Coordinates of C-alpha atoms and ligand atoms in Angstrom, one line a residue:
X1 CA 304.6 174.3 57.2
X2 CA 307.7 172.7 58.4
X3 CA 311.3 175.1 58.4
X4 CA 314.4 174.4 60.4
X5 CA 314.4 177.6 62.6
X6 CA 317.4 176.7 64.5
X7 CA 319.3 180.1 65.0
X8 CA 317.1 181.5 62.4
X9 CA 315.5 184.8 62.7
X10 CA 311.7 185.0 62.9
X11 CA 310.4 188.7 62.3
X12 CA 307.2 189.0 64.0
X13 CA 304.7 192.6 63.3
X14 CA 302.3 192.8 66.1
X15 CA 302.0 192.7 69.7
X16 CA 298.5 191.4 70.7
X17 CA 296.5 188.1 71.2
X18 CA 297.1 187.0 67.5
X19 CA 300.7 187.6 67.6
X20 CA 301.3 186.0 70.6
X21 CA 300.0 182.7 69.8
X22 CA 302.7 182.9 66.9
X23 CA 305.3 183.6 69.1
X24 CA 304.1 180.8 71.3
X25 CA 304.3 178.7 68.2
X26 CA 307.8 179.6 67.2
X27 CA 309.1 179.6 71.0
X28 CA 308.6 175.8 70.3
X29 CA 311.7 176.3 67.7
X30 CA 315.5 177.5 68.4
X31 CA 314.2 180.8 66.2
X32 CA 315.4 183.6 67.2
X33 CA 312.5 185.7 67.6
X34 CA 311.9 189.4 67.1
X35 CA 309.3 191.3 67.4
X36 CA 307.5 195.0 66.4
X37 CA 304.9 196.2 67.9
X38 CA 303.8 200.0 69.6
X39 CA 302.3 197.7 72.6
X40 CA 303.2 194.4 74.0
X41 CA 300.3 191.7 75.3
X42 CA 302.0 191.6 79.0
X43 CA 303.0 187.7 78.3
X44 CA 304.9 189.1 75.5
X45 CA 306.3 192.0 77.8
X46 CA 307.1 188.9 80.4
X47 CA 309.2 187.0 77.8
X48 CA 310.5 190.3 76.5
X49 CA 312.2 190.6 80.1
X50 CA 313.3 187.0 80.3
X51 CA 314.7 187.3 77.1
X52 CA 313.0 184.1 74.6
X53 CA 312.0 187.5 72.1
X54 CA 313.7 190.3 71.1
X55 CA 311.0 193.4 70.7
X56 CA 312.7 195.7 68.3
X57 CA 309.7 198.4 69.6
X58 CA 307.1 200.2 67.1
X59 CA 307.4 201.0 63.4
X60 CA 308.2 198.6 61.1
X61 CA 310.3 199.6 58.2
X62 CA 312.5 196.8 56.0
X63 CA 315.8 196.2 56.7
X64 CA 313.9 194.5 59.7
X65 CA 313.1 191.6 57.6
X66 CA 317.0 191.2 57.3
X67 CA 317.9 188.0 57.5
X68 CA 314.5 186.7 58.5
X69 CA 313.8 183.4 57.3
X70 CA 309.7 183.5 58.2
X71 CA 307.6 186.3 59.3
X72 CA 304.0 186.5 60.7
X73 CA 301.8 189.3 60.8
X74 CA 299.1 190.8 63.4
X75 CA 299.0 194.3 62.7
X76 CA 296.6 196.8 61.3
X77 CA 295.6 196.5 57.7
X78 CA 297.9 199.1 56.2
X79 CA 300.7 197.4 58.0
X80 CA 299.4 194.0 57.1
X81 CA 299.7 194.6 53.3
X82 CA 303.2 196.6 53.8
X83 CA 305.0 193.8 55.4
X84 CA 303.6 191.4 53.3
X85 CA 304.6 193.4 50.1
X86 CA 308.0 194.1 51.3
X87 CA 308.2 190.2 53.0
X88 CA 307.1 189.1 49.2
X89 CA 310.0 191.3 47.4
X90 CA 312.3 189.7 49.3
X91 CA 311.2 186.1 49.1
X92 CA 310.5 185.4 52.8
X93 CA 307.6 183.4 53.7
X94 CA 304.7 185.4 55.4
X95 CA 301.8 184.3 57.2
X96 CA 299.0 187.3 57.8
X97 CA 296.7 186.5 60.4
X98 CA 293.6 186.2 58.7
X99 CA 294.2 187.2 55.0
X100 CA 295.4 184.0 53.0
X101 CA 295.6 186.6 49.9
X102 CA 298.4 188.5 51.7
X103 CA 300.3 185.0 52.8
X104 CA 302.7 183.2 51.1
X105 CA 302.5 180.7 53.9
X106 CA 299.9 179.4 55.7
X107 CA 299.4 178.1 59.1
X108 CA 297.6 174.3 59.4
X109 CA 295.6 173.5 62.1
X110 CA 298.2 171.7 64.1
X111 CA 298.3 168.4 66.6
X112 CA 301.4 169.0 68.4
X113 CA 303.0 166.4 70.4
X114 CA 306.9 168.1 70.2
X115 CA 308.9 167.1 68.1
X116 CA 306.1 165.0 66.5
X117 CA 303.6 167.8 64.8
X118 CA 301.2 166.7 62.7
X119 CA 299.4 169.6 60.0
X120 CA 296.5 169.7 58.6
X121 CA 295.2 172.0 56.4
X122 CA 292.9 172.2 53.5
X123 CA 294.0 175.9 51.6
X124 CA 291.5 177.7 53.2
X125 CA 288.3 175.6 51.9
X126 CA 287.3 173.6 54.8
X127 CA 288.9 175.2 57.9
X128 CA 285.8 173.5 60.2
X129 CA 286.7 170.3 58.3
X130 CA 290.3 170.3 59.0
X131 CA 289.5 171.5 62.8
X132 CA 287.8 168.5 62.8
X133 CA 290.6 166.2 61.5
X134 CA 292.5 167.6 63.8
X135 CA 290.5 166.7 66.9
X136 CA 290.7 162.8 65.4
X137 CA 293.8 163.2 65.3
X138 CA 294.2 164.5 68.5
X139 CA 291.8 161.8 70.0
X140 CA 294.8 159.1 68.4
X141 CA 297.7 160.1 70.0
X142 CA 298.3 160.2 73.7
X143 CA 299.4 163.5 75.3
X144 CA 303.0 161.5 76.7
X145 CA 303.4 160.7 72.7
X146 CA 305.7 163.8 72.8
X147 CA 307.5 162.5 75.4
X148 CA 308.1 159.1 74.5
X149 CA 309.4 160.7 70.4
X150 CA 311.6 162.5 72.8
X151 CA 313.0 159.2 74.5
X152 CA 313.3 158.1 71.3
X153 CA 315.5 160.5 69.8
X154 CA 317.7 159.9 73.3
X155 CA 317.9 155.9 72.3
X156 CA 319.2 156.2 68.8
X157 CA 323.1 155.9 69.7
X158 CA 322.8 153.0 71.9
X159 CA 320.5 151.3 69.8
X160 CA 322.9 151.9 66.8
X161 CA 324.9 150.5 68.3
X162 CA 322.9 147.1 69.8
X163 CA 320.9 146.5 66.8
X164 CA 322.1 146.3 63.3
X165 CA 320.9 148.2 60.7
X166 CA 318.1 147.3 58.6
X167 CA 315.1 145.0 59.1
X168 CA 316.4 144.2 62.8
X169 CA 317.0 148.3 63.5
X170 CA 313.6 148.8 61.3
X171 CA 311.8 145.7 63.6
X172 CA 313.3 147.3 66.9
X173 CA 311.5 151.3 66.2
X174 CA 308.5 149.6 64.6
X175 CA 307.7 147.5 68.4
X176 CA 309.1 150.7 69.7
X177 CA 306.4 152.8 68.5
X178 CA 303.6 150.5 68.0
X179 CA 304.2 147.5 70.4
X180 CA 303.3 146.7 74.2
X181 CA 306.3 149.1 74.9
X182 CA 304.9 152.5 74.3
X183 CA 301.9 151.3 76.3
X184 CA 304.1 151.0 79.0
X185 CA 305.4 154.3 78.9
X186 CA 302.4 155.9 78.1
X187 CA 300.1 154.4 80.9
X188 CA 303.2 154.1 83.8
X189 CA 302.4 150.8 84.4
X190 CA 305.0 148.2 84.2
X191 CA 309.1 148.7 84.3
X192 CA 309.7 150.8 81.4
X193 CA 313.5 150.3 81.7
X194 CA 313.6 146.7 82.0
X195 CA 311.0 146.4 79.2
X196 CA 313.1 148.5 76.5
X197 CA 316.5 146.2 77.9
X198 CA 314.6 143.1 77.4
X199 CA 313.2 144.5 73.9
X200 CA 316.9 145.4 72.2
X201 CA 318.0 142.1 73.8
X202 CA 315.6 140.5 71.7
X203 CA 316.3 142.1 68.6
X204 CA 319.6 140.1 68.6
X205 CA 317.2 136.6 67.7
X206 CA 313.5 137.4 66.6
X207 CA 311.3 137.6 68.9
X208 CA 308.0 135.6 70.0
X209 CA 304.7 137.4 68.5
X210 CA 301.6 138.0 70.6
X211 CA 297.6 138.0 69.4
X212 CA 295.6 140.9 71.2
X213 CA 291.9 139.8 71.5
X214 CA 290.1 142.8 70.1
X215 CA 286.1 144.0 70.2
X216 CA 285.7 145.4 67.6
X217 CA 281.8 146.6 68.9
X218 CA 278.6 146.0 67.1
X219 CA 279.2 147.3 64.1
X220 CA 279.5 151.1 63.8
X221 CA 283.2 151.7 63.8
X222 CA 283.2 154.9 65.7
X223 CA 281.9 152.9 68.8
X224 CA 285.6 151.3 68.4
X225 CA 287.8 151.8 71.4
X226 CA 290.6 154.0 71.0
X227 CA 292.8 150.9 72.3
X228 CA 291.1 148.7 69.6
X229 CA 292.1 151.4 66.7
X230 CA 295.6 151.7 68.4
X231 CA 296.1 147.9 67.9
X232 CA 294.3 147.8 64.4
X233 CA 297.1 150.1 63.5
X234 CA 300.0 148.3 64.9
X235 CA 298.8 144.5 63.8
X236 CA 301.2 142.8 61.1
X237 CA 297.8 140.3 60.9
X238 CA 294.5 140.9 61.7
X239 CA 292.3 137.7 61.9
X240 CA 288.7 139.1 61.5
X241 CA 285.1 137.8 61.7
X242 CA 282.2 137.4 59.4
X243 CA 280.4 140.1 62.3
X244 CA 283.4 142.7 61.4
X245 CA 282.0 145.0 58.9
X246 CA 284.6 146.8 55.9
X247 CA 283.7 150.0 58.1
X248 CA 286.1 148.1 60.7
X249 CA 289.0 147.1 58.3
X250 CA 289.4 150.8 57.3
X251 CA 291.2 151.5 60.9
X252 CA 293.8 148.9 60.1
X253 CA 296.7 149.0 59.1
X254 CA 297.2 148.9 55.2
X255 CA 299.9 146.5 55.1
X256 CA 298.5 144.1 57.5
X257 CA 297.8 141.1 56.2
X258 CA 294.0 139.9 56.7
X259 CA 292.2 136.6 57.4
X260 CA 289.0 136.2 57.1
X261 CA 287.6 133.5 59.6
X262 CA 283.8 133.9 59.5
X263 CA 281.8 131.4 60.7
X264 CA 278.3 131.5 58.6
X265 CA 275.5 129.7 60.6
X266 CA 274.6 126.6 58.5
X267 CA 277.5 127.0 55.8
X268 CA 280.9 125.1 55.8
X269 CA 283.3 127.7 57.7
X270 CA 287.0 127.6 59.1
X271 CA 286.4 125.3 62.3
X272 CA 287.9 126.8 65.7
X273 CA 291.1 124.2 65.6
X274 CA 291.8 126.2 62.7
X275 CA 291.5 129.3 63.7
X276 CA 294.0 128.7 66.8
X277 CA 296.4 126.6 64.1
X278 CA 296.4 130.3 62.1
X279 CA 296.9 132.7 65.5
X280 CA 299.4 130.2 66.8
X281 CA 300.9 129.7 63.2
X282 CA 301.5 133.6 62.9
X283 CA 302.4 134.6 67.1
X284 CA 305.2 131.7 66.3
X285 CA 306.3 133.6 63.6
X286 CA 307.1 137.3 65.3
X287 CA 304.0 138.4 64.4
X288 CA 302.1 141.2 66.2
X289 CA 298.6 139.2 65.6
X290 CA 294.9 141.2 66.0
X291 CA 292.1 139.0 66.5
X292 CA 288.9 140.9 65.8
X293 CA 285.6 140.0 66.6
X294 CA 282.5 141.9 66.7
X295 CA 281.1 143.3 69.9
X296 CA 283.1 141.9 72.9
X297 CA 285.8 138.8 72.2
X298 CA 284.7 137.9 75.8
X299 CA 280.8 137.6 75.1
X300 CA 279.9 134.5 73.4
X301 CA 283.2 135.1 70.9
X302 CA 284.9 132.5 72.3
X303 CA 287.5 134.9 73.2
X304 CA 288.4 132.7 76.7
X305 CA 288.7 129.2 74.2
X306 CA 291.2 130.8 72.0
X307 CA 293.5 132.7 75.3
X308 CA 293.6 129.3 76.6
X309 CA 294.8 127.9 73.6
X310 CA 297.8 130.6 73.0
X311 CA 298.9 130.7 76.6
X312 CA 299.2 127.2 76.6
X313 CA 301.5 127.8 73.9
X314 CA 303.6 130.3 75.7
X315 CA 302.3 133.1 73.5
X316 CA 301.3 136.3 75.4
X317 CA 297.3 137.2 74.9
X318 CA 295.9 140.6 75.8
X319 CA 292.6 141.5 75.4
X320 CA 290.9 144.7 74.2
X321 CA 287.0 144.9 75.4
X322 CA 284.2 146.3 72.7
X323 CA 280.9 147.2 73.2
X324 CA 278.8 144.1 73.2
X325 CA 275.9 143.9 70.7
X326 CA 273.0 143.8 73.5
X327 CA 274.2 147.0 74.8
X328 CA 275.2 148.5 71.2
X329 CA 271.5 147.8 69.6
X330 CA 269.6 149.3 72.8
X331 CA 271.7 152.5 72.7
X332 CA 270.8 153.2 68.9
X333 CA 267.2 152.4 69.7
X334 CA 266.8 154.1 73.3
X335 CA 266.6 151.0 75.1
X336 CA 268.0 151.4 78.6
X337 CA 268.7 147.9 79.9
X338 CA 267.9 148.0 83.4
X339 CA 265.2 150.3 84.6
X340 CA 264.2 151.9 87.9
X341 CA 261.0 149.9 89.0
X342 CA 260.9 147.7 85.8
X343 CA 263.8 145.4 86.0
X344 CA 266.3 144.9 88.3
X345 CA 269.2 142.4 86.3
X346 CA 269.9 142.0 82.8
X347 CA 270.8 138.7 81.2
X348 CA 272.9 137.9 78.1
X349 CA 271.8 134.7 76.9
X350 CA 273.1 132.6 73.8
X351 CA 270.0 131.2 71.4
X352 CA 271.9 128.6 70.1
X353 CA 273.5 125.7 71.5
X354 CA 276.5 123.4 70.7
X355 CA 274.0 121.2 68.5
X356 CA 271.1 124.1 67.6
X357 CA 268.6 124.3 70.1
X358 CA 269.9 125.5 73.2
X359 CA 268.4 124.8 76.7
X360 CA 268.2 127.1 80.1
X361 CA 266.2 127.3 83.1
X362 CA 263.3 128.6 81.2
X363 CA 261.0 129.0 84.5
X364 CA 263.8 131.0 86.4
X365 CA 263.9 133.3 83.0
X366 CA 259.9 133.6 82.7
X367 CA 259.4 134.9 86.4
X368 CA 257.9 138.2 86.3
X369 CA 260.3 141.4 86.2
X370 CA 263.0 139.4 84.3
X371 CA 264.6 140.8 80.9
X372 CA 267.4 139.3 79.2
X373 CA 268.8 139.6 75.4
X374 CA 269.2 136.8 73.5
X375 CA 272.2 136.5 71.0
X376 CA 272.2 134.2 68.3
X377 CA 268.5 133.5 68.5
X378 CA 267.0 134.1 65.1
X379 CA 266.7 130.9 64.1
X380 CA 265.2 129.4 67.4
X381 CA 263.0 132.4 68.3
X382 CA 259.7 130.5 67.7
X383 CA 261.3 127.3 70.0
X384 CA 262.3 130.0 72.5
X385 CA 258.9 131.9 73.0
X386 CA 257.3 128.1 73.0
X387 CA 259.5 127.5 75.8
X388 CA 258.8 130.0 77.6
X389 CA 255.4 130.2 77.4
X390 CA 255.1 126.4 78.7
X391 CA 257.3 127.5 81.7
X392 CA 254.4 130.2 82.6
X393 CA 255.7 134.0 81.2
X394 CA 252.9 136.2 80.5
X395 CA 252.3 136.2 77.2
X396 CA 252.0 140.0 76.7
X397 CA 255.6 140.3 77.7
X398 CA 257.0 143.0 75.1
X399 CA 259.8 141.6 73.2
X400 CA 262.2 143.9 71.0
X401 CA 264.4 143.0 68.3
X402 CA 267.2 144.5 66.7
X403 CA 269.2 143.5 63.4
X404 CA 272.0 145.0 62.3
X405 CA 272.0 147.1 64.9
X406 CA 274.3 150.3 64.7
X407 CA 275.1 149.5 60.9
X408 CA 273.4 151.7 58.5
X409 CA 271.1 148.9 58.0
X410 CA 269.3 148.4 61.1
X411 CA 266.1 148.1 61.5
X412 CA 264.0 147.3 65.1
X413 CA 260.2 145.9 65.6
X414 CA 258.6 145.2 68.8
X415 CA 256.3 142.4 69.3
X416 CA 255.0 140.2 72.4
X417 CA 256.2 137.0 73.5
X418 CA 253.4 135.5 71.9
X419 CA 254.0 136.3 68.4
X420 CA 257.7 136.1 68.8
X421 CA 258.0 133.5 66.2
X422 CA 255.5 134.8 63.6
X423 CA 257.1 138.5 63.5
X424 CA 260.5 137.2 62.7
X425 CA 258.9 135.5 59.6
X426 CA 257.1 138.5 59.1
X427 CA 260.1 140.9 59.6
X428 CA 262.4 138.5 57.7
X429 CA 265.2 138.8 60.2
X430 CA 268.2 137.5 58.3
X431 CA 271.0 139.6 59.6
X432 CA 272.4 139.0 63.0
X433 CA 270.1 140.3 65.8
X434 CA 269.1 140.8 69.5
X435 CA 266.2 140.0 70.7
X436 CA 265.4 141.4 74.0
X437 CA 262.7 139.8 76.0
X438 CA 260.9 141.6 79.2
X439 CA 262.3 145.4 77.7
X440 CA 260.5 147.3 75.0
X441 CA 261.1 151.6 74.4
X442 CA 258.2 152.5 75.7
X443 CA 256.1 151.2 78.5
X444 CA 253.8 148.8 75.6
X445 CA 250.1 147.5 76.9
X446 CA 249.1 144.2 76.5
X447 CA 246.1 145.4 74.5
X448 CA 248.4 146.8 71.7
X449 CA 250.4 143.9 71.8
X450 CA 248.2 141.2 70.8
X451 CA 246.9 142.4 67.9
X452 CA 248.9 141.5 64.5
X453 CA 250.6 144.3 63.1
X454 CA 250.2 146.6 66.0
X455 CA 253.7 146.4 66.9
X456 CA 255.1 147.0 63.5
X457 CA 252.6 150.4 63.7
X458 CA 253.9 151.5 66.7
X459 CA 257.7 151.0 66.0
X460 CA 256.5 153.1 62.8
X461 CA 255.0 155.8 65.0
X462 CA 258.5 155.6 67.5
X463 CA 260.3 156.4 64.5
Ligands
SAH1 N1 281.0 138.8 70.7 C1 279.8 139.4 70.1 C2 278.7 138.3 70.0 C3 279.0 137.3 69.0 S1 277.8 136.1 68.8 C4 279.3 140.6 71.0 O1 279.8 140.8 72.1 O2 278.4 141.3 70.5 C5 276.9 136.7 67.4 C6 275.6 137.3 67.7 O3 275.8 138.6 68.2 C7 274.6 137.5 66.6 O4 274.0 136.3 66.4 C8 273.7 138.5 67.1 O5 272.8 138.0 68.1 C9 274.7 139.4 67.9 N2 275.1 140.6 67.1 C10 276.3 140.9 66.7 N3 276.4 142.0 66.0 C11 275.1 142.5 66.0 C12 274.5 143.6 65.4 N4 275.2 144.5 64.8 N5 273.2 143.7 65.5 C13 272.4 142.8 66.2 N6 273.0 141.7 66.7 C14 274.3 141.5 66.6

């Protein structure tokens, strides 16, 4: 419900808890606010004194609603329906506390960040639902939001008068709201003066873009950051990977254009040099450019390759971290990584090297104790384990593996280090996965291990 209260009357029939938190509502407003009730809450007596409401003292009768352009009503039942019958003749919006059949106008479950109030209601049929909207919301928007709308409304005359109207003015609150600036503001780091000066200076000749390096996480998009949803909204582009599920895209914002880069193992894909010819192609152009990548752009995304290549361009690269697949897979299975007695580091490894098989120092990696995850290794898990083995690791080392991990296809198997190879095949692991080598959910025997099928049995029984 949005009404311009400004030296407007708001009538309201009740003096407790309820009716206080309306009149802490409406004190938000220039209402003038009056109030009937036989007791006052002492806040209300407080503000009674100080003089924000106007308590007219017990009894309601009509001619109160004189003038009123909203009322709200706490009272007892027979009041309730009185003042709602006599707010009804009248034609003046009422809102009783509790009893949508007496209202004519309800109250949404609010995220307020004055002036900027967001509503959300759903006519009574989902109250928990839109409670929880609201706390989305709520999770969205910084609590300095308020402020900063507030700053905004104090810029308008001088940026009338800097920056001319249409796209420029229409540029100039878009980077306002949504660009580095706000950030600024929000998190008090950086000179917020000299920021805004430099950012209507620029709006006289178009301004350089900028590509934020964004993780987009493993998969599930609620593991998102709120940073990485914050730039998702604000992107004009959004360069994306094959390893970004739709789930993702959804955050973005609808207008953005999209580019899809995907690399597909073993398939003719866009090459890197193409991929820095598009983010450099679009920063050049004014562009606020999100690159997206699955998991963490600064885990084996080639997030440092493509920073190097913009900044050597002049274009300013920040970087939003995601949760990285090894660590996303092993919290939806409950896998800790590290583990008091058990292991003592935890390596991320790639499985695939510039020309396939990769190499490493497989007899540092197969001493006792170790346990690392190996990304990209699907295709080389049976040249891995061979590896390894030849460089000494026990053989009965549990091994788990996780594809898709955190999507609503996932799916998990545990095996040894010994049968690595074979229960891929068997599994047909086709989807991205982790394998983790030296960590397995539950403390696995050797025994168990070596037989066929026995893994598969006890991820069955785990689940
Ligand atoms: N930057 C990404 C890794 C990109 S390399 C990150 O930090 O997670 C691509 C590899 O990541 C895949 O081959 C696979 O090993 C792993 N990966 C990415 N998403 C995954 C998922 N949802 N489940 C399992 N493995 C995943």
């Amino acid at each position: 419900m949005f009404l311009d209260l400004k030296n407007r009357k708001a009538l309201v029939v009740g003096g407790g808890e309820e009716a206080l938190r309306k009149v802490r509502l409406l004190l938000k407003t220039q209402a003038l606010i009056e109030v009937v009730a036989t007791e006052l809450h002492p806040e209300l007596t407080d503000m009674s004194v100080w003089g924000s409401i106007y308590w007219l003292g017990h009894g309601f009768h009509e001619d109160q609603l004189d003038g009123a352009a909203l009322v709200f009503v706490a009272s007892d039942d027979e009041t309730n329906e009185r003042v709602s019958a006599a707010a009804r003749a009248r034609s003046i919006p009422v809102n009783v506390v509790d009893e949508p059949e007496l209202s004519t106008a309800i109250t949404p479950a609010i995220v307020d960040r004055d002036p900027l109030v967001i509503a959300i209601g759903s006519e009574g049929a989902a109250p928990i639902l839109a409670q929880g909207v609201r706390a989305r919301v709520e999770s969205m928007l910084p609590p300095q939001l308020g402020a900063y709308v507030k700053r905004a409304e104090s810029l308008r005359e001088r940026v009338a008068e800097h920056v001319p109207f249409g796209n420029r003015r229409r540029a100039f609150w878009t980077k306002f709201f949504f660009g580095p600036l706000k950030d600024i503001f929000i998190s008090g780091n950086g000179d917020f003066n000299a920021e805004l000066d430099k950012l209507i200076a620029d709006e006289a000749h178009p301004a350089q873009g900028r590509v934020s390096l964004v993780g987009a996480g493993p998969g599930d998009p609620e593991l998102m950051t709120l940073k990485a949803q914050r730039r998702l909204q604000e992107a004009d582009v959004i360069v994306y990977d094959r390893l970004v599920g739709p789930g993702i895209l959804e955050y973005a914002r609808r207008d953005a254009t999209r580019i899809a880069v995907g690399k597909t193992p073993h398939q003719p894909s866009p090459k890197q040099a193409d991929i820095n010819t598009i983010l450099i192609r679009e920063a050049k152009a004014g562009k606020l450019v999100v690159r997206l990548k699955g998991g963490d752009p600064y885990v084996f995304g080639r997030g440092g390759e493509e920073q190097a290549v913009l900044e050597a361009e002049g274009i300013a690269v920040d970087v939003v971290p995601g949760i990285t697949a090894a660590l996303g897979c092993a919290a939806s299975i409950g896998l800790t990584v590290t583990h008091r007695g058990q292991n003592r580091s935890f390596t991320l490894l790639t499985g695939a090297g510039e020309d396939g098989v990769v190499e490493h120092d497989w007899a540092a990696l197969a001493r006792p104790g170790n346990a690392f995850a190996i990304y990209m290794g699907v295709g080389n898990a049976g040249h891995i384990a061979a590896r390894l083995i030849e460089a000494g690791i026990d053989t009965a080392v549990p091994v788990t593996v996780v594809e898709n991990g955190t999507l609503a296809n996932e799916r998990s198997f545990v095996t040894s280090i010994a049968r690595l190879g074979e229960a891929m095949l068997e599994n047909n692991v086709a989807g991205p996965a982790i394998i983790y080598i030296g960590l397995a959910k539950a403390a696995v025997s050797a025994d168990v291990l070596s037989f066929p099928g026995r893994a598969n049995e006890l991820q069955r029984a785990a689940s």
